[in-house]
Amino acid sequence: HETISSLQGLNGLRHGDYEQYRRYATRRLRRVRKGANFTYGRGRQFVQRELTAEDVEASAPLLMVPLLNSERAWAYAMQLKQEITRGEGNAAVSNHLLRRLTKAVQWSAAFEELCKVRADDATRLEANAYASWMAANLDLERGEWAGALEKYTTAHRICEDMGTVGSVELQDLFTQRAEEIRQSIRFCNYNLTGGSSSSTDAPPTLTGSGGDLLQAQLDAVLVDARKKQAQTLEELTWRSHTIAVRDETLRLAIVSARELDGDLESTAADDRSDNQYSKVLNACEDALKIVNSNISSLATMTGGTKLEAQREDLRLLSGYLSHIKLTRMFERSKRLVLELRESWKIHTLTFSANKSSAAAAKSPARPEDIVHLYGSLTQILQDMLALPGVEEDDDLADALQAKLASVRAHRCYFLAETYSTNAKVWAEAPAQEPSGGHPPPASL
């Protein structure tokens, strides 16, 4: 995908010139063949040669032959598509478009087969995604929505997972590619359901042995990529601390936790799911278990400054991972608090406007439930203040103390609301001023 993106961006597709890109692919294809002495000859000397895995092993650049052929045929099809869109096409042009897309699918399948024999796991997955996407384009053009949806889903799943590993540039490339494919998935869903289903907003899940096999391949590639990242993660920086990470198993666990946390951070706040939060929390918990195990193994040892340095690094790693975990716990609990507050506010206003209403008589959220959640938020913030490394960071400690004061103030407010709605406990709240049912400030 990186190679294709570079070729397309530099040769016409940045401004939608498919003809320029097609001509470039033709020239590049001839240079590759000539450089590898894999030409067909001309005139009576023409001999059709089939590209085999042995040829690719002897000359690696030949792997570009099926890819460039596929790109050339696809670019020609897109050029014809533009002519049809401008009203310059006819039935013959439409048929020519389908023939070019069919040829692109054949070459992409040949490219995938060669990659299965001569490429690494990551490249094989990329070739699978490319071939699936190309085949889906053909199905889409034929109006075969179910087939196109299945193939787009395979390509989307691979690109989405590949967008979580590697360099930042590669992650952005795969993420952008996955989003482009998502639009095609929504279009297929729309045509399959007539626009009457909410499923058009999300790609379907692959099921059966094919989906399990693909997931196994993806997991293997992701594990391998994380191992490579872990090899370079000799130290990390948290706030003002530089922390050495000596244990390889711990490195892998930290890489996994940081990837999941990064995915969550890149998701819009309103779109974050409980499943994403659970994955981050579980990954942090796994890493913390390794840290605690290492701390226990060092506890019985006696040594000098190097041993103390290891203990200090593990102590700070425990603070770093716990900070990520507690931060996400706070976010998830805060979102639930805001939902309950909004529900309670709507009930309060409805009850004030129409006390005889059946909907107003039954509250979906009680003030004591909100008090309980604010108590949980208070405990989370107190645990964050007690983390290793926080006491030495005045800015972080001040920010946490400010949040703690705000949470305690809101808890006090809803405690007063609880007393005001339970007349029998008025005597227990002589210092609490009844609020009269007015909603609290919007800020937390």
Short mmCIF file of C-alpha atoms in Angstrom, two decimals:
data_model
loop_
_atom_site.label_atom_id
_atom_site.label_comp_id
_atom_site.label_asym_id
_atom_site.label_seq_id
_atom_site.Cartn_x
_atom_site.Cartn_y
_atom_site.Cartn_z
CA HIS A 1 0.00 0.00 0.00
CA GLU A 2 2.88 2.36 0.74
CA THR A 3 4.38 1.69 -2.72
CA ILE A 4 1.06 2.16 -4.51
CA SER A 5 0.26 5.32 -2.58
CA SER A 6 3.63 6.80 -3.51
CA LEU A 7 3.30 5.90 -7.20
CA GLN A 8 -0.25 7.24 -7.43
CA GLY A 9 0.54 10.49 -5.63
CA LEU A 10 3.53 11.27 -7.84
CA ASN A 11 2.01 10.32 -11.18
CA GLY A 12 -1.31 11.99 -11.75
CA LEU A 13 -3.80 10.65 -9.22
CA ARG A 14 -3.30 13.58 -6.88
CA HIS A 15 -5.47 15.53 -9.32
CA GLY A 16 -7.43 12.59 -10.76
CA ASP A 17 -5.50 12.09 -14.00
CA TYR A 18 -5.90 8.33 -14.53
CA GLU A 19 -4.56 8.44 -18.06
CA GLN A 20 -1.24 9.87 -16.89
CA TYR A 21 -1.00 7.21 -14.20
CA ARG A 22 -1.82 4.44 -16.70
CA ARG A 23 0.90 5.62 -19.08
CA TYR A 24 3.38 5.82 -16.21
CA ALA A 25 2.53 2.23 -15.15
CA THR A 26 3.17 1.07 -18.72
CA ARG A 27 6.59 2.76 -18.84
CA ARG A 28 7.56 1.52 -15.39
CA LEU A 29 6.46 -2.01 -16.28
CA ARG A 30 8.72 -2.07 -19.33
CA ARG A 31 11.69 -0.78 -17.28
CA VAL A 32 11.18 -3.51 -14.68
CA ARG A 33 10.95 -6.26 -17.30
CA LYS A 34 13.95 -4.98 -19.21
CA GLY A 35 16.04 -4.57 -16.07
CA ALA A 36 15.28 -8.18 -15.04
CA ASN A 37 15.72 -9.50 -18.62
CA PHE A 38 12.11 -10.66 -18.60
CA THR A 39 10.95 -9.21 -21.94
CA TYR A 40 8.63 -10.99 -24.37
CA GLY A 41 10.34 -9.97 -27.58
CA ARG A 42 8.73 -8.31 -30.61
CA GLY A 43 7.16 -9.44 -33.85
CA ARG A 44 8.00 -13.03 -34.69
CA GLN A 45 10.33 -13.11 -31.71
CA PHE A 46 7.42 -12.64 -29.28
CA VAL A 47 7.19 -15.40 -26.68
CA GLN A 48 4.65 -15.23 -23.85
CA ARG A 49 6.42 -15.90 -20.54
CA GLU A 50 4.59 -16.82 -17.37
CA LEU A 51 5.93 -15.23 -14.20
CA THR A 52 6.67 -17.87 -11.57
CA ALA A 53 7.81 -17.86 -7.96
CA GLU A 54 11.25 -19.01 -9.11
CA ASP A 55 11.52 -15.96 -11.36
CA VAL A 56 10.67 -13.69 -8.45
CA GLU A 57 13.21 -15.45 -6.24
CA ALA A 58 15.89 -14.89 -8.87
CA SER A 59 14.94 -11.24 -9.34
CA ALA A 60 12.85 -9.61 -6.59
CA PRO A 61 11.84 -6.54 -8.69
CA LEU A 62 9.75 -8.89 -10.87
CA LEU A 63 7.19 -8.96 -8.04
CA MET A 64 6.24 -5.50 -9.30
CA VAL A 65 5.12 -6.93 -12.66
CA PRO A 66 1.68 -8.24 -11.60
CA LEU A 67 1.17 -5.22 -9.34
CA LEU A 68 1.90 -2.71 -12.10
CA ASN A 69 -0.25 -4.69 -14.55
CA SER A 70 -3.11 -4.57 -12.07
CA GLU A 71 -2.65 -0.85 -11.47
CA ARG A 72 -2.48 -0.16 -15.19
CA ALA A 73 -5.71 -2.06 -15.91
CA TRP A 74 -7.45 -0.43 -12.93
CA ALA A 75 -6.34 3.06 -14.00
CA TYR A 76 -7.68 2.41 -17.50
CA ALA A 77 -11.03 1.34 -16.01
CA MET A 78 -11.18 4.49 -13.90
CA GLN A 79 -10.36 6.58 -16.98
CA LEU A 80 -13.31 4.98 -18.79
CA LYS A 81 -15.46 5.55 -15.71
CA GLN A 82 -14.69 9.26 -15.89
CA GLU A 83 -15.75 9.31 -19.55
CA ILE A 84 -19.06 7.66 -18.64
CA THR A 85 -19.60 10.12 -15.80
CA ARG A 86 -19.08 13.02 -18.20
CA GLY A 87 -21.72 11.53 -20.52
CA GLU A 88 -19.20 10.53 -23.19
CA GLY A 89 -19.65 6.77 -22.80
CA ASN A 90 -21.93 4.12 -24.28
CA ALA A 91 -22.55 0.39 -23.90
CA ALA A 92 -19.24 -0.44 -25.56
CA VAL A 93 -17.33 1.79 -23.12
CA SER A 94 -19.15 0.19 -20.17
CA ASN A 95 -18.22 -3.29 -21.38
CA HIS A 96 -14.62 -2.18 -21.91
CA LEU A 97 -14.58 -0.86 -18.33
CA LEU A 98 -15.71 -4.26 -17.00
CA ARG A 99 -13.05 -6.05 -19.07
CA ARG A 100 -10.33 -3.78 -17.70
CA LEU A 101 -11.51 -4.30 -14.10
CA THR A 102 -11.61 -8.06 -14.69
CA LYS A 103 -8.02 -7.93 -15.93
CA ALA A 104 -7.03 -5.89 -12.85
CA VAL A 105 -8.62 -8.52 -10.59
CA GLN A 106 -6.73 -11.30 -12.37
CA TRP A 107 -3.39 -9.54 -12.00
CA SER A 108 -4.05 -8.66 -8.35
CA ALA A 109 -4.87 -12.32 -7.66
CA ALA A 110 -1.62 -13.34 -9.36
CA PHE A 111 0.24 -10.80 -7.23
CA GLU A 112 -1.35 -12.24 -4.07
CA GLU A 113 -0.36 -15.80 -5.05
CA LEU A 114 3.28 -14.78 -5.59
CA CYS A 115 3.32 -12.97 -2.25
CA LYS A 116 2.08 -16.10 -0.49
CA VAL A 117 5.23 -17.89 -1.65
CA ARG A 118 7.89 -15.15 -1.61
CA ALA A 119 6.80 -12.41 0.83
CA ASP A 120 6.66 -12.00 4.60
CA ASP A 121 3.45 -12.23 6.64
CA ALA A 122 2.71 -8.50 6.61
CA THR A 123 3.16 -8.22 2.84
CA ARG A 124 0.94 -11.27 2.30
CA LEU A 125 -1.82 -9.60 4.30
CA GLU A 126 -1.43 -6.37 2.36
CA ALA A 127 -1.65 -8.33 -0.91
CA ASN A 128 -4.79 -10.04 0.40
CA ALA A 129 -6.35 -6.68 1.18
CA TYR A 130 -5.38 -5.29 -2.23
CA ALA A 131 -6.77 -8.29 -4.14
CA SER A 132 -9.98 -8.25 -2.06
CA TRP A 133 -10.45 -4.54 -2.69
CA MET A 134 -9.87 -4.93 -6.43
CA ALA A 135 -12.32 -7.85 -6.67
CA ALA A 136 -14.87 -5.85 -4.66
CA ASN A 137 -14.58 -2.99 -7.17
CA LEU A 138 -15.54 -5.38 -9.96
CA ASP A 139 -18.52 -6.73 -8.00
CA LEU A 140 -19.58 -3.18 -7.19
CA GLU A 141 -19.50 -2.20 -10.87
CA ARG A 142 -21.61 -5.26 -11.71
CA GLY A 143 -24.11 -4.44 -8.97
CA GLU A 144 -23.30 -7.60 -6.98
CA TRP A 145 -23.66 -5.91 -3.61
CA ALA A 146 -23.33 -8.97 -1.35
CA GLY A 147 -20.10 -10.13 -2.98
CA ALA A 148 -18.66 -6.62 -2.95
CA LEU A 149 -19.60 -6.21 0.72
CA GLU A 150 -17.84 -9.41 1.74
CA LYS A 151 -14.64 -8.51 -0.09
CA TYR A 152 -14.64 -4.88 1.10
CA THR A 153 -15.09 -6.16 4.66
CA THR A 154 -11.99 -8.34 4.34
CA ALA A 155 -9.93 -5.42 3.02
CA HIS A 156 -11.28 -3.07 5.70
CA ARG A 157 -10.49 -5.48 8.50
CA ILE A 158 -6.89 -5.91 7.36
CA CYS A 159 -6.27 -2.18 6.83
CA GLU A 160 -7.86 -1.29 10.15
CA ASP A 161 -5.66 -3.69 12.11
CA MET A 162 -2.52 -2.82 10.13
CA GLY A 163 -3.20 0.81 11.04
CA THR A 164 -2.30 0.04 14.66
CA VAL A 165 1.35 -0.97 14.11
CA GLY A 166 4.40 0.33 12.35
CA SER A 167 5.53 3.91 11.84
CA VAL A 168 3.18 6.85 12.24
CA GLU A 169 3.17 7.39 8.46
CA LEU A 170 2.14 3.78 7.81
CA GLN A 171 -0.54 3.92 10.49
CA ASP A 172 -2.00 7.06 8.93
CA LEU A 173 -1.90 5.46 5.48
CA PHE A 174 -3.76 2.32 6.56
CA THR A 175 -6.23 4.28 8.68
CA GLN A 176 -7.06 6.53 5.74
CA ARG A 177 -7.39 3.48 3.49
CA ALA A 178 -9.72 1.80 5.97
CA GLU A 179 -11.91 4.89 6.09
CA GLU A 180 -12.14 5.01 2.29
CA ILE A 181 -13.20 1.35 2.22
CA ARG A 182 -15.75 2.02 4.96
CA GLN A 183 -17.55 4.42 2.63
CA SER A 184 -17.81 1.66 0.02
CA ILE A 185 -19.13 -0.71 2.69
CA ARG A 186 -21.82 1.77 3.64
CA PHE A 187 -22.81 2.12 -0.02
CA CYS A 188 -23.13 -1.66 -0.38
CA ASN A 189 -25.14 -1.90 2.82
CA TYR A 190 -27.41 0.87 1.60
CA ASN A 191 -28.13 -0.96 -1.65
CA LEU A 192 -28.67 -4.28 0.13
CA THR A 193 -31.08 -2.85 2.70
CA GLY A 194 -32.66 -0.08 0.66
CA GLY A 195 -31.37 2.45 3.19
CA SER A 196 -33.77 1.13 5.83
CA SER A 197 -31.20 -0.39 8.18
CA SER A 198 -28.94 1.27 10.71
CA SER A 199 -26.24 -1.25 9.79
CA THR A 200 -25.03 1.08 7.04
CA ASP A 201 -22.90 2.92 9.60
CA ALA A 202 -20.69 -0.03 10.55
CA PRO A 203 -18.86 -2.74 8.60
CA PRO A 204 -20.17 -6.27 9.16
CA THR A 205 -18.15 -8.90 10.98
CA LEU A 206 -16.63 -11.78 9.05
CA THR A 207 -17.86 -15.16 10.30
CA GLY A 208 -16.99 -18.78 9.66
CA SER A 209 -13.65 -20.45 9.04
CA GLY A 210 -12.58 -17.76 6.56
CA GLY A 211 -12.95 -15.03 9.16
CA ASP A 212 -11.13 -17.10 11.79
CA LEU A 213 -8.24 -17.79 9.42
CA LEU A 214 -7.92 -14.12 8.51
CA GLN A 215 -7.99 -13.14 12.19
CA ALA A 216 -5.26 -15.68 12.96
CA GLN A 217 -3.08 -14.21 10.20
CA LEU A 218 -3.73 -10.69 11.45
CA ASP A 219 -2.90 -11.67 15.03
CA ALA A 220 0.39 -13.22 13.91
CA VAL A 221 1.40 -10.08 12.00
CA LEU A 222 0.42 -7.79 14.89
CA VAL A 223 2.38 -9.88 17.39
CA ASP A 224 5.44 -9.82 15.13
CA ALA A 225 5.15 -6.04 14.67
CA ARG A 226 4.82 -5.52 18.42
CA LYS A 227 7.92 -7.64 19.02
CA LYS A 228 9.87 -5.41 16.64
CA GLN A 229 8.59 -2.31 18.43
CA ALA A 230 9.39 -3.85 21.79
CA GLN A 231 13.01 -4.39 20.73
CA THR A 232 13.40 -0.62 20.36
CA LEU A 233 11.51 0.22 23.56
CA GLU A 234 14.51 0.27 25.86
CA GLU A 235 13.16 3.27 27.77
CA LEU A 236 10.12 5.50 27.88
CA THR A 237 9.45 9.00 29.14
CA TRP A 238 6.57 9.80 31.46
CA ARG A 239 6.19 13.40 32.58
CA SER A 240 9.73 14.33 33.72
CA HIS A 241 10.89 10.73 34.26
CA THR A 242 12.94 8.61 31.87
CA ILE A 243 12.26 4.97 32.73
CA ALA A 244 14.30 1.98 31.55
CA VAL A 245 12.33 -1.10 30.43
CA ARG A 246 14.59 -4.13 30.80
CA ASP A 247 12.17 -7.07 30.65
CA GLU A 248 11.22 -8.18 27.10
CA THR A 249 7.84 -9.59 28.17
CA LEU A 250 7.07 -6.31 29.89
CA ARG A 251 8.04 -4.38 26.76
CA LEU A 252 5.52 -6.35 24.70
CA ALA A 253 2.80 -5.74 27.28
CA ILE A 254 3.54 -2.00 27.38
CA VAL A 255 3.55 -1.75 23.56
CA SER A 256 0.16 -3.48 23.45
CA ALA A 257 -1.30 -1.21 26.15
CA ARG A 258 0.02 1.94 24.46
CA GLU A 259 -1.37 0.89 21.06
CA LEU A 260 -4.84 0.29 22.49
CA ASP A 261 -4.70 3.54 24.45
CA GLY A 262 -3.62 5.39 21.30
CA ASP A 263 -6.54 3.91 19.37
CA LEU A 264 -8.91 5.05 22.10
CA GLU A 265 -7.38 8.52 22.15
CA SER A 266 -7.73 8.89 18.38
CA THR A 267 -11.44 8.03 18.58
CA ALA A 268 -13.86 10.93 19.08
CA ALA A 269 -15.06 11.14 22.70
CA ASP A 270 -18.71 10.49 21.79
CA ASP A 271 -17.78 7.44 19.67
CA ARG A 272 -15.69 5.63 22.28
CA SER A 273 -17.21 2.27 23.22
CA ASP A 274 -17.11 0.32 26.48
CA ASN A 275 -15.30 -2.43 24.61
CA GLN A 276 -12.43 -0.04 23.77
CA TYR A 277 -12.16 1.02 27.41
CA SER A 278 -12.19 -2.62 28.54
CA LYS A 279 -9.37 -3.53 26.16
CA VAL A 280 -7.17 -0.70 27.46
CA LEU A 281 -7.89 -1.54 31.10
CA ASN A 282 -7.18 -5.24 30.58
CA ALA A 283 -3.94 -4.51 28.73
CA CYS A 284 -2.77 -2.20 31.53
CA GLU A 285 -3.71 -4.81 34.12
CA ASP A 286 -1.67 -7.47 32.28
CA ALA A 287 1.35 -5.17 32.16
CA LEU A 288 0.94 -4.28 35.86
CA LYS A 289 0.95 -7.98 36.78
CA ILE A 290 4.35 -8.35 35.11
CA VAL A 291 5.64 -5.25 36.89
CA ASN A 292 4.45 -6.50 40.27
CA SER A 293 5.99 -9.91 39.59
CA ASN A 294 9.34 -8.28 38.82
CA ILE A 295 9.08 -6.12 41.93
CA SER A 296 8.43 -9.23 44.05
CA SER A 297 11.43 -11.04 42.57
CA LEU A 298 13.71 -8.09 43.40
CA ALA A 299 12.34 -7.67 46.92
CA THR A 300 14.38 -10.55 48.33
CA MET A 301 17.61 -9.50 46.60
CA THR A 302 20.34 -7.46 48.16
CA GLY A 303 22.58 -5.27 46.07
CA GLY A 304 23.89 -1.83 45.34
CA THR A 305 22.92 1.13 43.19
CA LYS A 306 22.04 -0.89 40.05
CA LEU A 307 19.49 -3.00 41.92
CA GLU A 308 17.99 0.13 43.47
CA ALA A 309 17.79 1.73 40.03
CA GLN A 310 15.84 -1.29 38.73
CA ARG A 311 13.46 -1.07 41.67
CA GLU A 312 12.92 2.63 41.06
CA ASP A 313 12.25 2.04 37.35
CA LEU A 314 9.69 -0.65 38.20
CA ARG A 315 8.08 1.65 40.74
CA LEU A 316 7.73 4.40 38.13
CA LEU A 317 6.48 1.92 35.51
CA SER A 318 3.79 0.89 37.97
CA GLY A 319 2.84 4.56 38.32
CA TYR A 320 2.87 5.09 34.55
CA LEU A 321 0.63 2.12 33.76
CA SER A 322 -1.68 2.79 36.70
CA HIS A 323 -2.04 6.40 35.55
CA ILE A 324 -3.21 5.24 32.09
CA LYS A 325 -5.60 2.74 33.67
CA LEU A 326 -7.09 5.17 36.20
CA THR A 327 -7.37 7.96 33.62
CA ARG A 328 -9.51 5.75 31.38
CA MET A 329 -11.53 4.53 34.36
CA PHE A 330 -12.21 8.16 35.28
CA GLU A 331 -13.28 8.98 31.71
CA ARG A 332 -15.68 6.04 31.53
CA SER A 333 -17.22 6.75 34.95
CA LYS A 334 -17.51 10.46 34.17
CA ARG A 335 -19.43 9.70 30.99
CA LEU A 336 -21.88 7.54 32.97
CA VAL A 337 -22.28 10.31 35.56
CA LEU A 338 -23.12 12.85 32.86
CA GLU A 339 -25.69 10.50 31.33
CA LEU A 340 -27.40 9.96 34.70
CA ARG A 341 -27.31 13.68 35.46
CA GLU A 342 -28.98 14.48 32.15
CA SER A 343 -31.65 11.85 32.79
CA TRP A 344 -32.26 13.19 36.28
CA LYS A 345 -32.39 16.78 34.98
CA ILE A 346 -35.03 15.90 32.37
CA HIS A 347 -37.10 14.16 35.04
CA THR A 348 -36.82 17.13 37.39
CA LEU A 349 -37.95 19.62 34.75
CA THR A 350 -40.80 17.32 33.63
CA PHE A 351 -41.98 16.86 37.21
CA SER A 352 -41.93 20.62 37.85
CA ALA A 353 -43.95 21.30 34.70
CA ASN A 354 -46.51 18.52 35.14
CA LYS A 355 -46.57 16.80 38.52
CA SER A 356 -49.51 14.58 37.52
CA SER A 357 -47.68 13.09 34.54
CA ALA A 358 -46.99 9.36 34.76
CA ALA A 359 -43.56 9.86 33.18
CA ALA A 360 -42.72 12.52 35.75
CA ALA A 361 -43.77 10.30 38.64
CA LYS A 362 -41.13 7.71 37.81
CA SER A 363 -37.48 8.83 37.78
CA PRO A 364 -35.03 6.86 35.61
CA ALA A 365 -32.11 8.18 37.69
CA ARG A 366 -32.00 8.85 41.43
CA PRO A 367 -29.74 11.42 43.09
CA GLU A 368 -28.28 8.74 45.36
CA ASP A 369 -27.11 6.82 42.27
CA ILE A 370 -25.26 9.92 41.09
CA VAL A 371 -23.78 10.39 44.58
CA HIS A 372 -22.46 6.84 44.45
CA LEU A 373 -20.75 7.45 41.09
CA TYR A 374 -19.20 10.70 42.29
CA GLY A 375 -17.85 8.70 45.23
CA SER A 376 -16.19 6.35 42.73
CA LEU A 377 -14.69 9.32 40.86
CA THR A 378 -13.37 10.68 44.15
CA GLN A 379 -11.67 7.37 44.93
CA ILE A 380 -10.11 7.19 41.46
CA LEU A 381 -8.62 10.69 41.80
CA GLN A 382 -7.30 9.89 45.27
CA ASP A 383 -5.65 6.74 43.90
CA MET A 384 -4.07 8.80 41.10
CA LEU A 385 -2.66 11.28 43.63
CA ALA A 386 -1.05 8.38 45.49
CA LEU A 387 0.70 6.96 42.42
CA PRO A 388 4.52 6.78 42.31
CA GLY A 389 5.93 9.80 40.54
CA VAL A 390 2.88 12.02 40.95
CA GLU A 391 4.05 13.55 44.23
CA GLU A 392 7.15 14.83 42.42
CA ASP A 393 5.11 16.46 39.60
CA ASP A 394 3.51 19.65 40.93
CA ASP A 395 1.57 20.41 37.72
CA LEU A 396 -0.04 16.97 37.59
CA ALA A 397 -0.79 16.97 41.31
CA ASP A 398 -2.41 20.44 41.11
CA ALA A 399 -4.57 19.37 38.15
CA LEU A 400 -5.73 16.25 40.02
CA GLN A 401 -6.45 18.25 43.17
CA ALA A 402 -8.59 20.68 41.14
CA LYS A 403 -10.59 17.80 39.65
CA LEU A 404 -10.97 16.28 43.10
CA ALA A 405 -12.37 19.54 44.51
CA SER A 406 -14.86 19.78 41.64
CA VAL A 407 -16.01 16.17 42.05
CA ARG A 408 -16.47 16.62 45.80
CA ALA A 409 -18.51 19.78 45.23
CA HIS A 410 -20.83 18.02 42.78
CA ARG A 411 -21.14 15.04 45.14
CA CYS A 412 -22.16 17.40 47.93
CA TYR A 413 -24.81 18.94 45.68
CA PHE A 414 -26.41 15.61 44.80
CA LEU A 415 -26.16 14.51 48.43
CA ALA A 416 -28.32 17.52 49.25
CA GLU A 417 -30.73 16.52 46.48
CA THR A 418 -30.91 13.04 47.96
CA TYR A 419 -31.87 14.42 51.38
CA SER A 420 -34.39 16.82 49.86
CA THR A 421 -36.20 13.98 48.07
CA ASN A 422 -36.38 11.86 51.22
CA ALA A 423 -38.30 13.83 53.82
CA LYS A 424 -37.76 11.23 56.51
CA VAL A 425 -34.02 11.96 56.64
CA TRP A 426 -34.26 15.78 56.84
CA ALA A 427 -32.95 15.64 60.37
CA GLU A 428 -29.75 14.06 59.17
CA ALA A 429 -28.91 17.03 56.98
CA PRO A 430 -29.07 20.18 59.10
CA ALA A 431 -26.10 21.73 57.26
CA GLN A 432 -27.36 20.92 53.76
CA GLU A 433 -29.35 23.65 52.09
CA PRO A 434 -32.34 22.29 50.04
CA SER A 435 -31.89 23.14 46.40
CA GLY A 436 -35.51 23.30 45.32
CA GLY A 437 -34.92 20.90 42.43
CA HIS A 438 -32.72 23.15 40.31
CA PRO A 439 -30.17 21.33 38.11
CA PRO A 440 -26.49 21.72 39.05
CA PRO A 441 -23.89 23.57 36.98
CA ALA A 442 -22.96 21.86 33.70
CA SER A 443 -19.23 21.65 34.42
CA LEU A 444 -17.70 18.71 36.22
#
